[in-house]
Amino acid sequence: MIGGRVALRLQPKILEHLAADRLVALVTGTNGKTTTTRMLSEAVRAGGVAVASNRGGDNMTPGVVAALMSNPRAGVAILEIDEMHLELIAKATRPRVIVLLNLSRDQLDRVGEIAVIEKRIRRAVDENPQAYVVANVDDPLMTSAAWDSAHPVWVAAGKGWNGDSLTAPRTGGAIIYSPDESDATTGKPPELASGLDRDVSWRSVPVEELLAHEVPWDKPPTQSEFARPHPKWIWKAESYQPGVPVQLIDTGSGQETTATIQLPGRANRGNALQAFVAARLLGVEVSAAATGIAQVKDVAGRYASFSVDGRHVRMLLAKNPAGWMESLTMLNPQAEIIVGVNGQIPDGTDLSWLWDVNFESLSGKTVVATGERGADLQVRLNYANIETRWASTVLDAIEMVAPGEVDLLLNYTSFRDARAEFVARGWLQ
């Protein structure tokens, strides 16, 4: 993004000039921004339209400027935006579509509390009444941010982590999740529903009612009550594995679109649905949008794979409790598992969140812990009763596991540094 930095010093209003006369979509949230931006970009390109996009995750103002300068004649801009920068960039670009994915704790020592971020996203929505806001109804915080939108498009994208969505920003009450697992609007295959990895209805309840055990699940919420809106769009699938068709369903008309998602995990089905809906709002035909999304097989090195010494290694990235919970659903049950954690500034230096991740789901597996904070990780895994070995580096960890399938799950700088090492050795392009 160095070109963007230089351009902003020379012309502070250059972002407004570069965005003028373009159709703009902004994608933001704690997790899934890069993937959803890539899916949406490919969907629009499949419709025969040139796109300017920041594909490398450079999602602050200089990166956005650099992306727009890189393709000045593209009529559409699909931009990944850091949550804290959404308000400023939306003001300059006047987007047609804003995609709100999810919101949870991430790098508290650098970013701050999520309640502050929710309010900033809410202001961006309120200041852009021209925008369609594609919001995930399974996230109370993003629903709150989009609540007053002039053009909300409610999407049941799903959410596997509710640990940071326990209070309602708009009411001060508690967020209570329904015990009903049969909710037909969840978009979740019943056979895949379990524990936190379950999409259920939610509503805000005054604390006094909660203490009195008066949660009224037997009656639907009123129109003005802050509760999970009925989604306009849902998804359904038989599996979270790559290459399995997913049904993207318009609940109003009942129309179903089949899309093949080439990325693993529950979260990527939700990302694909929000990308599809945003593409349709940008004028892309149904078949073209589905075709474009199906072309995404890796994103900035994530999900990339390589073979070395009889080991077929697949790279996965996780950066915060919610992201780790989603990544654990992507692991190959037959694979050896290596988990690496650093604690540098881009990662967040406070790793207490390790105790919020359900590593207990790895029961029965042997895990190799590595990274600068691999010892902290090994302690957490030991408390989860996971048999754990320690390796000083990612390369040492790969040598420790048996030949065959290997899943390499790393946090931000650990992923970045490992990928650079693999490229230097010629294992990755």
Short mmCIF file of N, CA and C in Angstrom, two decimals, residues 218-339:
data_model
loop_
_atom_site.label_atom_id
_atom_site.label_comp_id
_atom_site.label_asym_id
_atom_site.label_seq_id
_atom_site.Cartn_x
_atom_site.Cartn_y
_atom_site.Cartn_z
N ASP A 218 -42.16 -18.45 23.66
CA ASP A 218 -43.37 -19.01 23.07
C ASP A 218 -44.14 -18.02 22.20
N LYS A 219 -43.66 -16.78 22.10
CA LYS A 219 -44.32 -15.81 21.23
C LYS A 219 -43.29 -15.10 20.36
N PRO A 220 -43.64 -14.80 19.11
CA PRO A 220 -42.67 -14.15 18.20
C PRO A 220 -42.39 -12.73 18.65
N PRO A 221 -41.20 -12.22 18.31
CA PRO A 221 -40.87 -10.84 18.69
C PRO A 221 -41.72 -9.85 17.93
N THR A 222 -41.96 -8.71 18.55
CA THR A 222 -42.69 -7.64 17.87
C THR A 222 -41.78 -6.99 16.85
N GLN A 223 -42.37 -6.18 15.96
CA GLN A 223 -41.59 -5.57 14.89
C GLN A 223 -40.54 -4.62 15.44
N SER A 224 -40.83 -3.97 16.56
CA SER A 224 -39.89 -2.99 17.11
C SER A 224 -38.88 -3.62 18.07
N GLU A 225 -39.11 -4.87 18.47
CA GLU A 225 -38.21 -5.52 19.41
C GLU A 225 -36.89 -5.87 18.74
N PHE A 226 -35.79 -5.64 19.47
CA PHE A 226 -34.49 -5.98 18.91
C PHE A 226 -34.30 -7.49 19.02
N ALA A 227 -34.48 -8.15 17.89
CA ALA A 227 -34.40 -9.61 17.83
C ALA A 227 -33.96 -10.01 16.43
N ARG A 228 -33.61 -11.27 16.26
CA ARG A 228 -33.14 -11.76 14.98
C ARG A 228 -34.21 -11.55 13.91
N PRO A 229 -33.92 -10.74 12.88
CA PRO A 229 -34.90 -10.54 11.81
C PRO A 229 -35.09 -11.83 11.00
N HIS A 230 -36.24 -11.95 10.37
CA HIS A 230 -36.44 -13.07 9.47
C HIS A 230 -35.54 -12.87 8.25
N PRO A 231 -34.70 -13.85 7.92
CA PRO A 231 -33.74 -13.63 6.83
C PRO A 231 -34.40 -13.68 5.46
N LYS A 232 -33.94 -12.81 4.59
CA LYS A 232 -34.33 -12.82 3.18
C LYS A 232 -33.63 -13.96 2.45
N TRP A 233 -32.42 -14.30 2.91
CA TRP A 233 -31.60 -15.32 2.25
C TRP A 233 -31.06 -16.30 3.29
N ILE A 234 -31.04 -17.60 2.93
CA ILE A 234 -30.42 -18.63 3.75
C ILE A 234 -29.61 -19.55 2.84
N TRP A 235 -28.80 -20.40 3.44
CA TRP A 235 -28.07 -21.42 2.68
C TRP A 235 -28.29 -22.78 3.32
N LYS A 236 -28.16 -23.81 2.51
CA LYS A 236 -28.26 -25.18 3.00
C LYS A 236 -27.22 -26.03 2.27
N ALA A 237 -26.63 -26.98 3.00
CA ALA A 237 -25.63 -27.86 2.41
C ALA A 237 -25.61 -29.17 3.17
N GLU A 238 -25.13 -30.21 2.52
CA GLU A 238 -25.02 -31.52 3.14
C GLU A 238 -23.67 -31.73 3.80
N SER A 239 -22.72 -30.88 3.48
CA SER A 239 -21.37 -31.06 4.01
C SER A 239 -20.63 -29.73 3.96
N TYR A 240 -19.61 -29.61 4.79
CA TYR A 240 -18.75 -28.42 4.78
C TYR A 240 -17.48 -28.66 3.97
N GLN A 241 -17.40 -29.78 3.27
CA GLN A 241 -16.19 -30.10 2.52
C GLN A 241 -16.15 -29.36 1.18
N PRO A 242 -14.97 -29.06 0.68
CA PRO A 242 -14.85 -28.37 -0.62
C PRO A 242 -15.49 -29.18 -1.74
N GLY A 243 -16.10 -28.48 -2.67
CA GLY A 243 -16.66 -29.13 -3.85
C GLY A 243 -18.07 -29.64 -3.69
N VAL A 244 -18.64 -29.52 -2.49
CA VAL A 244 -20.01 -29.99 -2.26
C VAL A 244 -20.98 -28.85 -2.59
N PRO A 245 -22.01 -29.09 -3.41
CA PRO A 245 -22.94 -28.02 -3.78
C PRO A 245 -23.66 -27.44 -2.55
N VAL A 246 -23.91 -26.15 -2.63
CA VAL A 246 -24.63 -25.42 -1.59
C VAL A 246 -25.85 -24.77 -2.23
N GLN A 247 -26.97 -24.81 -1.54
CA GLN A 247 -28.19 -24.17 -2.02
C GLN A 247 -28.30 -22.78 -1.40
N LEU A 248 -28.37 -21.76 -2.24
CA LEU A 248 -28.56 -20.37 -1.81
C LEU A 248 -30.02 -20.04 -2.08
N ILE A 249 -30.77 -19.73 -1.02
CA ILE A 249 -32.22 -19.71 -1.12
C ILE A 249 -32.79 -18.34 -0.77
N ASP A 250 -33.61 -17.81 -1.69
CA ASP A 250 -34.38 -16.60 -1.45
C ASP A 250 -35.66 -17.04 -0.73
N THR A 251 -35.79 -16.69 0.55
CA THR A 251 -36.93 -17.18 1.34
C THR A 251 -38.24 -16.55 0.91
N GLY A 252 -38.18 -15.39 0.25
CA GLY A 252 -39.40 -14.75 -0.20
C GLY A 252 -40.02 -15.45 -1.39
N SER A 253 -39.20 -15.70 -2.41
CA SER A 253 -39.70 -16.31 -3.64
C SER A 253 -39.56 -17.83 -3.64
N GLY A 254 -38.68 -18.35 -2.75
CA GLY A 254 -38.40 -19.77 -2.75
C GLY A 254 -37.41 -20.19 -3.81
N GLN A 255 -36.90 -19.25 -4.60
CA GLN A 255 -35.94 -19.58 -5.65
C GLN A 255 -34.64 -20.08 -5.05
N GLU A 256 -34.10 -21.18 -5.57
CA GLU A 256 -32.85 -21.76 -5.11
C GLU A 256 -31.80 -21.68 -6.21
N THR A 257 -30.58 -21.32 -5.81
CA THR A 257 -29.44 -21.31 -6.72
C THR A 257 -28.39 -22.27 -6.19
N THR A 258 -27.90 -23.14 -7.03
CA THR A 258 -26.86 -24.09 -6.62
C THR A 258 -25.49 -23.50 -6.92
N ALA A 259 -24.66 -23.46 -5.91
CA ALA A 259 -23.29 -22.98 -6.08
C ALA A 259 -22.33 -24.01 -5.48
N THR A 260 -21.21 -24.22 -6.14
CA THR A 260 -20.19 -25.13 -5.62
C THR A 260 -19.11 -24.29 -4.94
N ILE A 261 -18.92 -24.54 -3.64
CA ILE A 261 -17.94 -23.79 -2.87
C ILE A 261 -16.68 -24.63 -2.76
N GLN A 262 -15.55 -24.10 -3.21
CA GLN A 262 -14.31 -24.86 -3.26
C GLN A 262 -13.47 -24.72 -2.00
N LEU A 263 -13.97 -23.97 -1.02
CA LEU A 263 -13.24 -23.77 0.23
C LEU A 263 -13.91 -24.56 1.35
N PRO A 264 -13.14 -24.97 2.35
CA PRO A 264 -13.71 -25.79 3.43
C PRO A 264 -14.40 -24.94 4.49
N GLY A 265 -15.21 -25.59 5.33
CA GLY A 265 -15.73 -24.95 6.53
C GLY A 265 -17.10 -24.34 6.42
N ARG A 266 -17.78 -24.28 7.56
CA ARG A 266 -19.10 -23.68 7.62
C ARG A 266 -19.07 -22.20 7.27
N ALA A 267 -18.08 -21.49 7.79
CA ALA A 267 -18.03 -20.04 7.60
C ALA A 267 -17.97 -19.66 6.13
N ASN A 268 -17.29 -20.45 5.31
CA ASN A 268 -17.16 -20.10 3.90
C ASN A 268 -18.46 -20.29 3.13
N ARG A 269 -19.38 -21.11 3.65
CA ARG A 269 -20.71 -21.17 3.03
C ARG A 269 -21.45 -19.87 3.29
N GLY A 270 -21.33 -19.33 4.51
CA GLY A 270 -21.94 -18.04 4.81
C GLY A 270 -21.29 -16.91 4.03
N ASN A 271 -19.95 -16.93 3.91
CA ASN A 271 -19.26 -15.92 3.11
C ASN A 271 -19.75 -15.94 1.67
N ALA A 272 -19.92 -17.14 1.12
CA ALA A 272 -20.37 -17.27 -0.26
C ALA A 272 -21.78 -16.72 -0.43
N LEU A 273 -22.65 -16.97 0.54
CA LEU A 273 -24.01 -16.45 0.44
C LEU A 273 -24.02 -14.92 0.44
N GLN A 274 -23.28 -14.31 1.34
CA GLN A 274 -23.26 -12.85 1.38
C GLN A 274 -22.62 -12.26 0.13
N ALA A 275 -21.60 -12.92 -0.40
CA ALA A 275 -21.00 -12.47 -1.66
C ALA A 275 -22.00 -12.58 -2.80
N PHE A 276 -22.75 -13.67 -2.85
CA PHE A 276 -23.75 -13.88 -3.90
C PHE A 276 -24.83 -12.80 -3.84
N VAL A 277 -25.34 -12.53 -2.65
CA VAL A 277 -26.39 -11.52 -2.50
C VAL A 277 -25.87 -10.15 -2.90
N ALA A 278 -24.65 -9.81 -2.48
CA ALA A 278 -24.08 -8.52 -2.86
C ALA A 278 -23.89 -8.42 -4.36
N ALA A 279 -23.46 -9.51 -5.00
CA ALA A 279 -23.29 -9.50 -6.45
C ALA A 279 -24.61 -9.25 -7.16
N ARG A 280 -25.67 -9.87 -6.67
CA ARG A 280 -26.99 -9.66 -7.28
C ARG A 280 -27.41 -8.20 -7.14
N LEU A 281 -27.11 -7.58 -6.01
CA LEU A 281 -27.45 -6.17 -5.80
C LEU A 281 -26.63 -5.25 -6.70
N LEU A 282 -25.47 -5.74 -7.14
CA LEU A 282 -24.65 -4.97 -8.09
C LEU A 282 -25.04 -5.24 -9.54
N GLY A 283 -26.06 -6.05 -9.75
CA GLY A 283 -26.57 -6.29 -11.09
C GLY A 283 -26.04 -7.51 -11.79
N VAL A 284 -25.32 -8.39 -11.09
CA VAL A 284 -24.76 -9.59 -11.71
C VAL A 284 -25.85 -10.65 -11.83
N GLU A 285 -25.90 -11.32 -12.97
CA GLU A 285 -26.88 -12.37 -13.17
C GLU A 285 -26.60 -13.57 -12.25
N VAL A 286 -27.64 -14.34 -11.96
CA VAL A 286 -27.55 -15.44 -11.01
C VAL A 286 -26.46 -16.44 -11.40
N SER A 287 -26.50 -16.92 -12.63
CA SER A 287 -25.56 -17.96 -13.06
C SER A 287 -24.12 -17.45 -13.03
N ALA A 288 -23.90 -16.21 -13.44
CA ALA A 288 -22.56 -15.64 -13.44
C ALA A 288 -22.03 -15.51 -12.01
N ALA A 289 -22.87 -15.06 -11.09
CA ALA A 289 -22.45 -14.92 -9.70
C ALA A 289 -22.03 -16.25 -9.11
N ALA A 290 -22.84 -17.30 -9.34
CA ALA A 290 -22.51 -18.63 -8.82
C ALA A 290 -21.24 -19.17 -9.46
N THR A 291 -21.06 -18.94 -10.75
CA THR A 291 -19.86 -19.40 -11.46
C THR A 291 -18.61 -18.73 -10.91
N GLY A 292 -18.68 -17.43 -10.70
CA GLY A 292 -17.53 -16.70 -10.18
C GLY A 292 -17.12 -17.16 -8.80
N ILE A 293 -18.09 -17.35 -7.92
CA ILE A 293 -17.79 -17.79 -6.55
C ILE A 293 -17.13 -19.16 -6.57
N ALA A 294 -17.57 -20.03 -7.48
CA ALA A 294 -17.02 -21.38 -7.56
C ALA A 294 -15.56 -21.40 -8.00
N GLN A 295 -15.06 -20.31 -8.56
CA GLN A 295 -13.69 -20.26 -9.04
C GLN A 295 -12.68 -19.99 -7.93
N VAL A 296 -13.14 -19.62 -6.75
CA VAL A 296 -12.22 -19.27 -5.66
C VAL A 296 -11.79 -20.54 -4.93
N LYS A 297 -10.51 -20.88 -5.05
CA LYS A 297 -9.97 -22.10 -4.44
C LYS A 297 -8.96 -21.83 -3.34
N ASP A 298 -8.36 -20.66 -3.34
CA ASP A 298 -7.51 -20.23 -2.23
C ASP A 298 -7.52 -18.72 -2.20
N VAL A 299 -7.18 -18.15 -1.04
CA VAL A 299 -7.29 -16.71 -0.85
C VAL A 299 -6.04 -16.23 -0.12
N ALA A 300 -5.19 -15.48 -0.84
CA ALA A 300 -3.97 -14.91 -0.25
C ALA A 300 -3.16 -15.98 0.49
N GLY A 301 -3.07 -17.15 -0.11
CA GLY A 301 -2.30 -18.24 0.47
C GLY A 301 -3.07 -19.12 1.43
N ARG A 302 -4.25 -18.68 1.87
CA ARG A 302 -5.05 -19.49 2.78
C ARG A 302 -5.65 -20.66 2.00
N TYR A 303 -5.60 -21.80 2.62
CA TYR A 303 -6.06 -23.07 2.02
C TYR A 303 -5.08 -23.58 0.96
N ALA A 304 -3.96 -22.91 0.76
CA ALA A 304 -2.96 -23.40 -0.18
C ALA A 304 -2.37 -24.70 0.34
N SER A 305 -1.90 -25.54 -0.57
CA SER A 305 -1.33 -26.82 -0.16
C SER A 305 -0.07 -27.10 -0.96
N PHE A 306 0.79 -27.95 -0.40
CA PHE A 306 2.02 -28.36 -1.07
C PHE A 306 2.44 -29.72 -0.51
N SER A 307 3.33 -30.37 -1.22
CA SER A 307 3.82 -31.67 -0.79
C SER A 307 5.32 -31.60 -0.53
N VAL A 308 5.75 -32.25 0.55
CA VAL A 308 7.17 -32.30 0.87
C VAL A 308 7.44 -33.58 1.66
N ASP A 309 8.38 -34.37 1.18
CA ASP A 309 8.81 -35.59 1.88
C ASP A 309 7.64 -36.49 2.25
N GLY A 310 6.72 -36.65 1.32
CA GLY A 310 5.61 -37.55 1.57
C GLY A 310 4.48 -36.97 2.39
N ARG A 311 4.58 -35.71 2.73
CA ARG A 311 3.54 -35.04 3.51
C ARG A 311 2.79 -34.06 2.61
N HIS A 312 1.47 -34.17 2.59
CA HIS A 312 0.64 -33.23 1.83
C HIS A 312 0.10 -32.21 2.83
N VAL A 313 0.67 -31.00 2.81
CA VAL A 313 0.41 -29.99 3.83
C VAL A 313 -0.61 -28.97 3.31
N ARG A 314 -1.63 -28.69 4.12
CA ARG A 314 -2.63 -27.66 3.79
C ARG A 314 -2.54 -26.56 4.84
N MET A 315 -2.53 -25.29 4.39
CA MET A 315 -2.36 -24.15 5.28
C MET A 315 -3.71 -23.50 5.60
N LEU A 316 -3.94 -23.28 6.90
CA LEU A 316 -5.15 -22.61 7.38
C LEU A 316 -4.75 -21.46 8.29
N LEU A 317 -5.54 -20.39 8.27
CA LEU A 317 -5.25 -19.19 9.05
C LEU A 317 -6.36 -18.96 10.07
N ALA A 318 -5.98 -18.63 11.30
CA ALA A 318 -6.95 -18.23 12.33
C ALA A 318 -6.32 -17.13 13.17
N LYS A 319 -7.13 -16.10 13.53
CA LYS A 319 -6.55 -14.93 14.17
C LYS A 319 -7.18 -14.53 15.50
N ASN A 320 -8.30 -15.11 15.88
CA ASN A 320 -9.02 -14.70 17.08
C ASN A 320 -9.94 -15.84 17.49
N PRO A 321 -10.57 -15.78 18.67
CA PRO A 321 -11.39 -16.92 19.11
C PRO A 321 -12.44 -17.36 18.10
N ALA A 322 -13.16 -16.42 17.51
CA ALA A 322 -14.19 -16.79 16.54
C ALA A 322 -13.57 -17.46 15.32
N GLY A 323 -12.47 -16.91 14.84
CA GLY A 323 -11.80 -17.49 13.68
C GLY A 323 -11.25 -18.88 13.97
N TRP A 324 -10.70 -19.07 15.17
CA TRP A 324 -10.19 -20.39 15.53
C TRP A 324 -11.33 -21.40 15.61
N MET A 325 -12.47 -21.00 16.16
CA MET A 325 -13.60 -21.93 16.25
C MET A 325 -14.05 -22.37 14.86
N GLU A 326 -14.07 -21.43 13.92
CA GLU A 326 -14.45 -21.78 12.55
C GLU A 326 -13.39 -22.68 11.90
N SER A 327 -12.12 -22.36 12.14
CA SER A 327 -11.06 -23.14 11.51
C SER A 327 -11.04 -24.58 12.01
N LEU A 328 -11.43 -24.80 13.25
CA LEU A 328 -11.46 -26.16 13.77
C LEU A 328 -12.48 -27.02 13.03
N THR A 329 -13.51 -26.37 12.43
CA THR A 329 -14.49 -27.14 11.65
C THR A 329 -13.94 -27.50 10.27
N MET A 330 -12.81 -26.91 9.89
CA MET A 330 -12.25 -27.14 8.56
C MET A 330 -11.20 -28.24 8.54
N LEU A 331 -10.81 -28.74 9.71
CA LEU A 331 -9.73 -29.71 9.76
C LEU A 331 -10.14 -31.05 9.15
N ASN A 332 -9.19 -31.66 8.48
CA ASN A 332 -9.39 -32.99 7.91
C ASN A 332 -9.28 -34.02 9.04
N PRO A 333 -10.33 -34.82 9.29
CA PRO A 333 -10.28 -35.78 10.41
C PRO A 333 -9.13 -36.77 10.28
N GLN A 334 -8.65 -37.01 9.06
CA GLN A 334 -7.57 -37.97 8.86
C GLN A 334 -6.17 -37.33 8.90
N ALA A 335 -6.12 -36.02 9.06
CA ALA A 335 -4.83 -35.33 8.95
C ALA A 335 -4.11 -35.23 10.29
N GLU A 336 -2.76 -35.23 10.21
CA GLU A 336 -1.95 -34.81 11.34
C GLU A 336 -2.13 -33.30 11.52
N ILE A 337 -2.06 -32.83 12.76
CA ILE A 337 -2.38 -31.42 13.02
C ILE A 337 -1.17 -30.72 13.65
N ILE A 338 -0.80 -29.60 13.05
CA ILE A 338 0.21 -28.70 13.60
C ILE A 338 -0.46 -27.36 13.86
N VAL A 339 -0.28 -26.82 15.06
CA VAL A 339 -0.87 -25.53 15.42
C VAL A 339 0.26 -24.60 15.83
#
